[in-house]
Tab-separated table of C-alpha atoms and ligand atoms in Angstrom:
chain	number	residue	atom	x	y	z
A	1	UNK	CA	-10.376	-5.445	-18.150
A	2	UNK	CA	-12.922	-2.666	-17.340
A	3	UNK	CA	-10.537	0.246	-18.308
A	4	UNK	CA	-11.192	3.434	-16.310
A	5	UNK	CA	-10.546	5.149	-13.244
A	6	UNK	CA	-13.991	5.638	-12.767
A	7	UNK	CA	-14.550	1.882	-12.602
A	8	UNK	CA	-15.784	2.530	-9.077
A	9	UNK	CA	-16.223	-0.807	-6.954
A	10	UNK	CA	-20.051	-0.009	-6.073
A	11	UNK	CA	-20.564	-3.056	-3.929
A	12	UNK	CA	-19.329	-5.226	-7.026
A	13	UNK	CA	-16.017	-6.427	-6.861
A	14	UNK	CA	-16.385	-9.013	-9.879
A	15	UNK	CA	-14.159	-8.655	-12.428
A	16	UNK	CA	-13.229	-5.204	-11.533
A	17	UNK	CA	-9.327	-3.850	-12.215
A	18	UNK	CA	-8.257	-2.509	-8.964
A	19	UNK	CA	-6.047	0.506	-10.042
A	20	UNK	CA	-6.466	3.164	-6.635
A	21	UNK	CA	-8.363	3.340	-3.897
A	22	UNK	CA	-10.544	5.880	-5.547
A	23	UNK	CA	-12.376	3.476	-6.847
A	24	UNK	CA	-13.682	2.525	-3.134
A	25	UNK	CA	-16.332	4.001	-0.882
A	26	UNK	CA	-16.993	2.998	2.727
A	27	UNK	CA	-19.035	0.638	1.633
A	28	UNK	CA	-16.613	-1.013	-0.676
A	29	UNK	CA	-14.217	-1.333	2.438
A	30	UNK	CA	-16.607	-2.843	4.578
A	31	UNK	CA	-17.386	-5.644	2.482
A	32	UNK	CA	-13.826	-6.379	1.887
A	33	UNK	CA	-12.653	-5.935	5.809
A	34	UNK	CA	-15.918	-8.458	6.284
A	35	UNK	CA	-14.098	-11.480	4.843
A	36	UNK	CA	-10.591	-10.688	6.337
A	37	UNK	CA	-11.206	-12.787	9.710
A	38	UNK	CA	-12.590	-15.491	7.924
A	39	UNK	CA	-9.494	-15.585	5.239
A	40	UNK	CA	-6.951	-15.028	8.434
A	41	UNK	CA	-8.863	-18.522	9.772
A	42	UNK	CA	-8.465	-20.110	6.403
A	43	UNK	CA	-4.752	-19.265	6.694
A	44	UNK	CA	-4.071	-19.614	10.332
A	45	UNK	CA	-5.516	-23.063	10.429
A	46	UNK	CA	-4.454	-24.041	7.216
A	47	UNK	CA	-7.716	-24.863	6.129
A	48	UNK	CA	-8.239	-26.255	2.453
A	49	UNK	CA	-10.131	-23.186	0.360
A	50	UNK	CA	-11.311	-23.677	-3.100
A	51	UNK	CA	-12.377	-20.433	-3.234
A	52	UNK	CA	-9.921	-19.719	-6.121
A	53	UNK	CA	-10.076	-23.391	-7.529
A	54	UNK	CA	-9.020	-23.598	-11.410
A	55	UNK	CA	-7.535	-19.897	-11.057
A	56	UNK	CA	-4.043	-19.015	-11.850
A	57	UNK	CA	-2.786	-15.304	-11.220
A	58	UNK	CA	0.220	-13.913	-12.970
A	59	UNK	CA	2.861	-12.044	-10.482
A	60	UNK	CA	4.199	-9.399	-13.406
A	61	UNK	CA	6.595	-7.685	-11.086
A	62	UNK	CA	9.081	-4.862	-13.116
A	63	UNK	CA	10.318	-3.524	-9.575
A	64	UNK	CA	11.637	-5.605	-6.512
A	65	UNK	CA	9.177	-6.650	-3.876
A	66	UNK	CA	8.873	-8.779	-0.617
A	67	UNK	CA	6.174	-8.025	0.860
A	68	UNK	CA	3.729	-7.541	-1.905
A	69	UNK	CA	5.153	-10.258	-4.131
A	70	UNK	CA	5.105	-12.544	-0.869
A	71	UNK	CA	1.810	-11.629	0.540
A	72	UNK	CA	0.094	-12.032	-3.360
A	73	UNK	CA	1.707	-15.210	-3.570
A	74	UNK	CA	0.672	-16.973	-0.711
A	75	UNK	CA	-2.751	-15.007	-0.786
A	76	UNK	CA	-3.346	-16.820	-4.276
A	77	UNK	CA	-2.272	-20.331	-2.544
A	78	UNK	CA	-4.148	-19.979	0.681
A	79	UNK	CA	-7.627	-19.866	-1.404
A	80	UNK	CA	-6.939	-22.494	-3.625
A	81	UNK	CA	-5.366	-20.870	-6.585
A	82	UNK	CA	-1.798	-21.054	-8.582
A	83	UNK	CA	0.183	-18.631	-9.503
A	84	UNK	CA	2.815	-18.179	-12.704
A	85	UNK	CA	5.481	-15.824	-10.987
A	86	UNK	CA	6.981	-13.469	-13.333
A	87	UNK	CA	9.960	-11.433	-11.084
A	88	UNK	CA	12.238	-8.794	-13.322
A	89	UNK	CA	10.497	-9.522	-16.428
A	90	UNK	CA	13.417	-6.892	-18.267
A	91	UNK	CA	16.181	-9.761	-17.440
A	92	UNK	CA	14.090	-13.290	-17.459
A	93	UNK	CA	10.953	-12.916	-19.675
A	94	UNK	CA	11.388	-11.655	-23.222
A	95	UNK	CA	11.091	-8.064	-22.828
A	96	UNK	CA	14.879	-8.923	-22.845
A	97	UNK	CA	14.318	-9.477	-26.918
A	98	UNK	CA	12.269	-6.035	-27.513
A	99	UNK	CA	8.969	-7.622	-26.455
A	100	UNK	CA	6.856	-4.270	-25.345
A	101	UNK	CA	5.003	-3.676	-22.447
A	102	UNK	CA	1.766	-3.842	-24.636
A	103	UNK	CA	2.253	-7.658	-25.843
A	104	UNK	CA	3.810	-8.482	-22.727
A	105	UNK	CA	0.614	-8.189	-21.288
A	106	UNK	CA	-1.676	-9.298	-23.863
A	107	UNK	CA	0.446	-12.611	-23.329
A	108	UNK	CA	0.188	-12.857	-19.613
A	109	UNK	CA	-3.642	-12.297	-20.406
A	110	UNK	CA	-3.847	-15.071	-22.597
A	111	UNK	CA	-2.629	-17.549	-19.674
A	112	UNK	CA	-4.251	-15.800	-16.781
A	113	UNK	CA	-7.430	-15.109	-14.824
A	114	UNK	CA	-5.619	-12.564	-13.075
A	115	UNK	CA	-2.838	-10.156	-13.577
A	116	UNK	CA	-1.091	-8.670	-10.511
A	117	UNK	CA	1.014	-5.956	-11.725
A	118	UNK	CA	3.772	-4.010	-10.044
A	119	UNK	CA	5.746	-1.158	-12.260
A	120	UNK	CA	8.181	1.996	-12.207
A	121	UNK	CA	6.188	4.132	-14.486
A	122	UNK	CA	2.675	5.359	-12.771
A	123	UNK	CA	0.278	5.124	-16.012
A	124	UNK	CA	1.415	1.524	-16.248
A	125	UNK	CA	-1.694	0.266	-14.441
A	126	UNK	CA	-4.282	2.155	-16.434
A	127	UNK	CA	-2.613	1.069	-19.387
A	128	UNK	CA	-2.376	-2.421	-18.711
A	129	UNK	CA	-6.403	-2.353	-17.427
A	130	UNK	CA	-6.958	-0.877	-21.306
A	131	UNK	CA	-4.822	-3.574	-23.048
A	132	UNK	CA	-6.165	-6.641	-21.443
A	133	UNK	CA	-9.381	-6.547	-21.842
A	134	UNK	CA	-10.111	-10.845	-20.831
A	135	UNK	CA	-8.717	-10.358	-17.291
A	136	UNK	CA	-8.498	-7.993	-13.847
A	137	UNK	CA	-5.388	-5.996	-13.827
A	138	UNK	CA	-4.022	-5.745	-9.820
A	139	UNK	CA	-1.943	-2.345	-9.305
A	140	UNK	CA	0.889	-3.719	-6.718
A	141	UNK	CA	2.568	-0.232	-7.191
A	142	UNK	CA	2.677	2.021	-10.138
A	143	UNK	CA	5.884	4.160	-9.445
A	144	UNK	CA	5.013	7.298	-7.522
A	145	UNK	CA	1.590	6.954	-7.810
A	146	UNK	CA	-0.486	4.473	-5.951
A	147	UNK	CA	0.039	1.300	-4.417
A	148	UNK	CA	-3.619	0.550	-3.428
A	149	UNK	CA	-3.307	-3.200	-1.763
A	150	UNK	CA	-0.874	-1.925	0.807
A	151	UNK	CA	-3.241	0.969	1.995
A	152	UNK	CA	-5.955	-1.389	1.918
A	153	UNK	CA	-4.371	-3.874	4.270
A	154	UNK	CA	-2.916	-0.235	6.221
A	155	UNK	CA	-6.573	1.025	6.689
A	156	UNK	CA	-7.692	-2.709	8.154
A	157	UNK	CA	-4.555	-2.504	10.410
A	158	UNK	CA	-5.809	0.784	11.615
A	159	UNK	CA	-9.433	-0.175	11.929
A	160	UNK	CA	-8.332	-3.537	13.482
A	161	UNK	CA	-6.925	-1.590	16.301
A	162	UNK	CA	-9.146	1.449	16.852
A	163	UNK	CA	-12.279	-0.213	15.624
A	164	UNK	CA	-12.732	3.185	13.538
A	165	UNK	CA	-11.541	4.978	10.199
A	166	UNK	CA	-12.830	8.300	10.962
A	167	UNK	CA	-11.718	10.715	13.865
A	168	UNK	CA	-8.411	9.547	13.920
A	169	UNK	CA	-5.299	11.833	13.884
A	170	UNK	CA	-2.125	10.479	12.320
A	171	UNK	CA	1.115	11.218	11.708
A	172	UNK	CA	2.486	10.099	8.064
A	173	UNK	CA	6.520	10.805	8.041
A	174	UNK	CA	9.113	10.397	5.211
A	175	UNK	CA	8.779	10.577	1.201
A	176	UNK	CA	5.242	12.398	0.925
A	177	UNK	CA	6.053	13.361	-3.044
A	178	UNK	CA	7.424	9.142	-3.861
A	179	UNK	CA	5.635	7.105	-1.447
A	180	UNK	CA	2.765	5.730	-3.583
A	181	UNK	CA	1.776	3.965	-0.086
A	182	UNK	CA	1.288	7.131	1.414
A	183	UNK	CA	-0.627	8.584	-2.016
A	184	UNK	CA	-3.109	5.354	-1.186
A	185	UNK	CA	-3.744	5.735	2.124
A	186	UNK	CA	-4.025	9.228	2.362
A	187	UNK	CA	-6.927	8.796	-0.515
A	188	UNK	CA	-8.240	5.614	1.727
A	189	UNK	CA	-8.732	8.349	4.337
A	190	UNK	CA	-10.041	10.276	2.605
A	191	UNK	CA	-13.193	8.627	2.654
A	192	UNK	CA	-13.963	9.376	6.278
A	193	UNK	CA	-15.043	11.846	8.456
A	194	UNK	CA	-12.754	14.488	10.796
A	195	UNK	CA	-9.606	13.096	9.993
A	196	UNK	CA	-6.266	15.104	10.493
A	197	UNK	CA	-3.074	13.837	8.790
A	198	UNK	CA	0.049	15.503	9.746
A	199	UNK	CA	3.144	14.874	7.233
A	200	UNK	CA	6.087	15.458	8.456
A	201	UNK	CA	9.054	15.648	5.955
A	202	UNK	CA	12.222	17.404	4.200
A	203	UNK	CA	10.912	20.288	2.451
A	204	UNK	CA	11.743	18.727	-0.546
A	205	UNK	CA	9.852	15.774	-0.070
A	206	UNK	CA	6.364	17.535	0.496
A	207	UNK	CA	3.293	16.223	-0.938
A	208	UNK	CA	3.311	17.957	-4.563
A	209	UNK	CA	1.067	20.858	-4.533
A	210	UNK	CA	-1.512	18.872	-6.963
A	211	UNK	CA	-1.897	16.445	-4.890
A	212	UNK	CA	-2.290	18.218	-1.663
A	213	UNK	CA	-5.049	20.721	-3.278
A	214	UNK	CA	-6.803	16.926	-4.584
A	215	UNK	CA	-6.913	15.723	-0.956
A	216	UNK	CA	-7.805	18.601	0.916
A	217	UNK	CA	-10.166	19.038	-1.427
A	218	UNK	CA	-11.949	16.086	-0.748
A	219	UNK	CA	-11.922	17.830	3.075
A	220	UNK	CA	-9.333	15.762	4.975
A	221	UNK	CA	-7.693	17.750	7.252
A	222	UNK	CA	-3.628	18.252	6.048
A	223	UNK	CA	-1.031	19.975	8.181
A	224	UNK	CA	2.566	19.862	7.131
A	225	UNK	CA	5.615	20.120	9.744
A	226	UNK	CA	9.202	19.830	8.968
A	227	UNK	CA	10.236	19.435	12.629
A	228	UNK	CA	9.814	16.605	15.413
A	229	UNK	CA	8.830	19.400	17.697
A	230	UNK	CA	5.377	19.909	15.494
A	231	UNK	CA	4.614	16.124	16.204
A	232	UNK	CA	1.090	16.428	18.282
A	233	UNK	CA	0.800	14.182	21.381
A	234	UNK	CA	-3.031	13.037	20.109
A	235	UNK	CA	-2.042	10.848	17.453
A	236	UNK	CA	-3.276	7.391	17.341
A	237	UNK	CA	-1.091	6.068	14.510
A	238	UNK	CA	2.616	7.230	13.073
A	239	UNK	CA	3.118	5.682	9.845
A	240	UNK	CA	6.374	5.797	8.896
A	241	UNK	CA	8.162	5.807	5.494
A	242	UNK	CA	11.288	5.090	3.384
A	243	UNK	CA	12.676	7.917	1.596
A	244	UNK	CA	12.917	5.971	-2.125
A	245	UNK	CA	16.160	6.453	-3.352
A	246	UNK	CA	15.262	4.961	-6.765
A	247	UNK	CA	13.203	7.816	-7.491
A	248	UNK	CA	15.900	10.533	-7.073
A	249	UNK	CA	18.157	11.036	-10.328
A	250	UNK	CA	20.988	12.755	-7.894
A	251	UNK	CA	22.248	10.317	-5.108
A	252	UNK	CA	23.899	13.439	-3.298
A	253	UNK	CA	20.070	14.801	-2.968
A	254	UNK	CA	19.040	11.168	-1.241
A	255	UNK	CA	22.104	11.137	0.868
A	256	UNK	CA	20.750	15.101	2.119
A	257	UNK	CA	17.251	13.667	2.975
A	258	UNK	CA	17.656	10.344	3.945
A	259	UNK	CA	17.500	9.711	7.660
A	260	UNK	CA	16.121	12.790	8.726
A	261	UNK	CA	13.558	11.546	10.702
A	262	UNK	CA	14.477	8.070	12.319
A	263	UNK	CA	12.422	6.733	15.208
A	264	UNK	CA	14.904	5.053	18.201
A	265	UNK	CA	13.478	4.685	21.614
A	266	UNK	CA	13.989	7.858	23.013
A	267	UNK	CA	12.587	9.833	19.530
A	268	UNK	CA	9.000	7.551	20.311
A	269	UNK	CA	8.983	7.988	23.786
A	270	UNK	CA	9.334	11.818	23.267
A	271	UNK	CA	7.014	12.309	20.663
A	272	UNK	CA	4.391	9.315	20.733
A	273	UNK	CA	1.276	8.518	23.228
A	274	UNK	CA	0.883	5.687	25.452
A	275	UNK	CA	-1.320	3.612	22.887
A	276	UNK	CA	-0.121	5.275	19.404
A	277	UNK	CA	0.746	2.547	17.323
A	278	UNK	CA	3.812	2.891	14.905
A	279	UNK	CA	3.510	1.341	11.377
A	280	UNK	CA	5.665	1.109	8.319
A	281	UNK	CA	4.886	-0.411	5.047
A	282	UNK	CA	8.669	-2.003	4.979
A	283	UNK	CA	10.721	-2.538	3.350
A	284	UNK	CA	12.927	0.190	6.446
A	285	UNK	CA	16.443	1.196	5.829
A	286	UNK	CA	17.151	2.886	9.018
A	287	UNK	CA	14.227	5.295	9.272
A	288	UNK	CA	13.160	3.003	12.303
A	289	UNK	CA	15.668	2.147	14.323
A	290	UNK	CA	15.679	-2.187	15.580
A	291	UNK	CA	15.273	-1.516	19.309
A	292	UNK	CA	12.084	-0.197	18.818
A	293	UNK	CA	10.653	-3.081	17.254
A	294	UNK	CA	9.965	-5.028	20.475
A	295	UNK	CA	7.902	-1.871	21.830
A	296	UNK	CA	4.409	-3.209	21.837
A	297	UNK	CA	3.128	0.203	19.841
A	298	UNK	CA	5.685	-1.189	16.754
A	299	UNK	CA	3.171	-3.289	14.575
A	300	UNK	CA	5.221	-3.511	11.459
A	301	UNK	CA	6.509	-6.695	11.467
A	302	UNK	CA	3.705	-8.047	13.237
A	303	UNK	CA	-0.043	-7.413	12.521
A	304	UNK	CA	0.500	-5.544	9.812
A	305	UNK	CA	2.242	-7.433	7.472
A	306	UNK	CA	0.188	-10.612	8.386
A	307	UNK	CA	-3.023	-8.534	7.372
A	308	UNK	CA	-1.380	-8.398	3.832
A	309	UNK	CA	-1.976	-11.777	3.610
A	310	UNK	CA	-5.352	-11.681	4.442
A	311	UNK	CA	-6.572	-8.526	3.298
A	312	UNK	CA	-4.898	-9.766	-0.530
A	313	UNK	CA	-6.601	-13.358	0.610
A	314	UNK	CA	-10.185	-11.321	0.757
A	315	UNK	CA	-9.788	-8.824	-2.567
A	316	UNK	CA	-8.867	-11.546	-4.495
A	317	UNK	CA	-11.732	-14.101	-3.472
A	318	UNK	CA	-13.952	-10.830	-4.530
A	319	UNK	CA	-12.386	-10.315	-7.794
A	320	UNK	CA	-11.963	-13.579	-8.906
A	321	UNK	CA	-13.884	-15.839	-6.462
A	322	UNK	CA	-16.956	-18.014	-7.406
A	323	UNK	CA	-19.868	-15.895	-6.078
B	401	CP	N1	5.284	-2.546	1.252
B	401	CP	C1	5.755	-2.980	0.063
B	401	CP	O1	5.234	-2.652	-1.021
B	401	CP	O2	6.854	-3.773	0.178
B	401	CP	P1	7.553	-4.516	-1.031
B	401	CP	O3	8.168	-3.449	-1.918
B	401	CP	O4	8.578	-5.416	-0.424
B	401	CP	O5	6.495	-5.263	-1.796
C-alpha cells in the first residue's frame, strides 16, 4: 500500500505495510507489546472481538508454514475477522496457468483488506507493497531476508521474561547467512541499548559481511564463535536455529553443516545459566534435541509460540483495526 522501506511506523500503525522491523522504533514496540495481554485475554477466554469485524485477510503463502500460517490464521479469527487461505499458490491458485506474481496480487487486493504474504525470493515483499496499492502487504518471510512477525513476537517473548530489551546478552546459533528470523531480530535489537549478540555457527554460515557491517553499525555489540567452548556463561537467552536446507543448491554442503550445534541435556547444562531461557522459532529438525523440551529454560513450544498468536492478534488490530 504505502510502498517504501522508509514507511517507518512513527506511532501510526494504520494502513502501514509491515515489510522489516526497520520500520519500528522503541516506541513503535511499546505500543504494540501494550495490547498483547489484552489480545492473549481475548483469546484465552474466548471472548467475542469485533475488533476486525467486516475484515477478511488473504494468507498468500508460496513457502510451507505452521507456525506463521497457524498463528495468522487464528490471529485473524480471534478479533473478529475471516480469512481466504491461499497455501502453495504455484500448485492450487492459477499461477499454475502463467498467472504472474504481479496480477496475482493485484487479485488478492481486489478481495482483501489485508494481504499476509510469505515468499522464497526476498524483494517479494517490497514488490508486492508497490503493486497493491488498496491494501497492507504483511511480510510472513521473504526468503533470506526478513521475517519481521516472528522477531516481533521473539522480542515480546524476551521482554515478557526479563521485563527488558536492552542489556541483555544472547546467544543466536545456527544459519546466521539464511535465517531471515535471525536477520529480524537481530535488527529488533538493534534498537536498544548495550546489547551483545554472540552467533555461533559453521564458518560458512556466518552473517554475510554486509549485513554484519549494517548491524554493528547501528552499534549492537556482535561477536562471532565457531565453537561451544566460546559460549559465555552470562547469557540470558540462546535462540536457536534451523540450518535451511532449501536455501543450499548442494545437499552434500547441508549434510556438512547440519547438526553441528545440537542442544541435548548435557550440551545446556554445560554451556547455559541457571535462568537462560532457550528459544527456537520452530519449525527444529534435530538442532534441539526432545529431552530438553521439558527443562523449564525450553520456551519454544510453550510461551513462545502462544505469543505468536497474540503478538499477530495485536499488529493486526493496529493495521487494520477500527481506531
Ligand atoms: N517460525 C516460522 O516461521 O515457522 P513456520 O515456517 O512454520 O511458519
Amino acid at each position: 500500500m504505502d510502498n517504501s522501506l522508509s514507511n517507518k511506523i512513527n506511532g501510526n500503525f494504520k494502513g502501514k505495510d509491515i515489510i522489516s522491523l526497520d520500520q519500528f522504533s522503541q516506541k513503535d514496540i511499546k505500543i504494540l507489546f501494550s495490547l498483547v495481554p489484552k489480545m492473549r485475554e481475548i483469546a484465552f477466554k474466548a471472548m467475542p472481538s469485533k475488533i476486525l469485524a467486516g475484515k477478511i485477510v488473504v494468507l498468500l503463502f508460496y513457502e510451507p508454514s505452521s507456525r506463521t500460517f497457524g498463528s495468522f490464521s487464528t490471529a485473524v479469527k480471534q478479533i473478529g475477522g475471516q480469512t481466504v487461505e491461499i497455501l502453495n499458490p504455484q500448485q492450487f491458485s492459477s499461477v499454475v496457468k502463467g498467472e504472474t506474481f504481479e496480477d496475482t496480487i493485484r487479485v488478492f487486493e481486489a478481495y482483501s483488506d489485508a494481504i499476509v504474504l510469505r515468499h522464497p525470493t526476498v524483494g517479494a515483499a517490497s514488490k508486492a507493497a508497490e503493486i497493491a496499492r488498496l491494501v497492507p502487504i504483511v511480510n510472513a518471510g521473504n526468503g533470506i531476508g526478513e521475517h519481521p512477525t516472528q522477531a516481533l513476537l521473539d522480542l515480546y517473548t524476551i521482554y515478557e521474561k526479563f521485563e527488558r530489551l536492552d542489556n541483555l546478552n544472547l546467544l543466536i546459533a545456527g544459519d546466521m547467512l539464511n535465517g531471515r528470523t535471525v536477520h529480524s531480530l537481530i535488527r529488533g535489537l538493534s534498537l536498544y541499548p548495550k546489547n551483545t549478540v554472540y552467533l555461533l555457527s559453521p564458518d560458512e554460515l556466518r552473517l554475510s559481511r554486509k549485513e554484519y557491517s549494517d548491524f554493528t553499525n547501528r552499534g549492537i555489540k556482535i561477536i562471532e564463535i565457531q565453537n561451544e567452548q566460546d559460549i559465555p556463561k552470562n547469557t540470558e537467552v540462546w535462540y536457536w536455529t534451523r540450518i535451511q536446507k532449501e536455501r543450499f543448491e548442494n545437499i552434500k554442503d547441508y549434510e556438512k553443516v547440519k547438526n553441528k550445534f545440537v542442544v541435548s541435556q548435557k550440551f545446556l547444562d554445560t554451556y547455559a545459566g541457571k535462568h537462560t531461557i532457550l528459544m527456537h522459532p520452530l519449525p527444529r529438525v534435530g538442532e534441539i534435541l526432545p529431552e530438553v523440551d521439558n527443562d523449564p529454560r525450553a520456551i519454544y513450544l510453550k510461551t513462545q509460540i502462544r505469543n505468536g498468536t497474540y503478538v499477530r492478534m495485536a499488529l493486526l488490530a493496529l493495521v487494520l483495526g477500527k481506531s
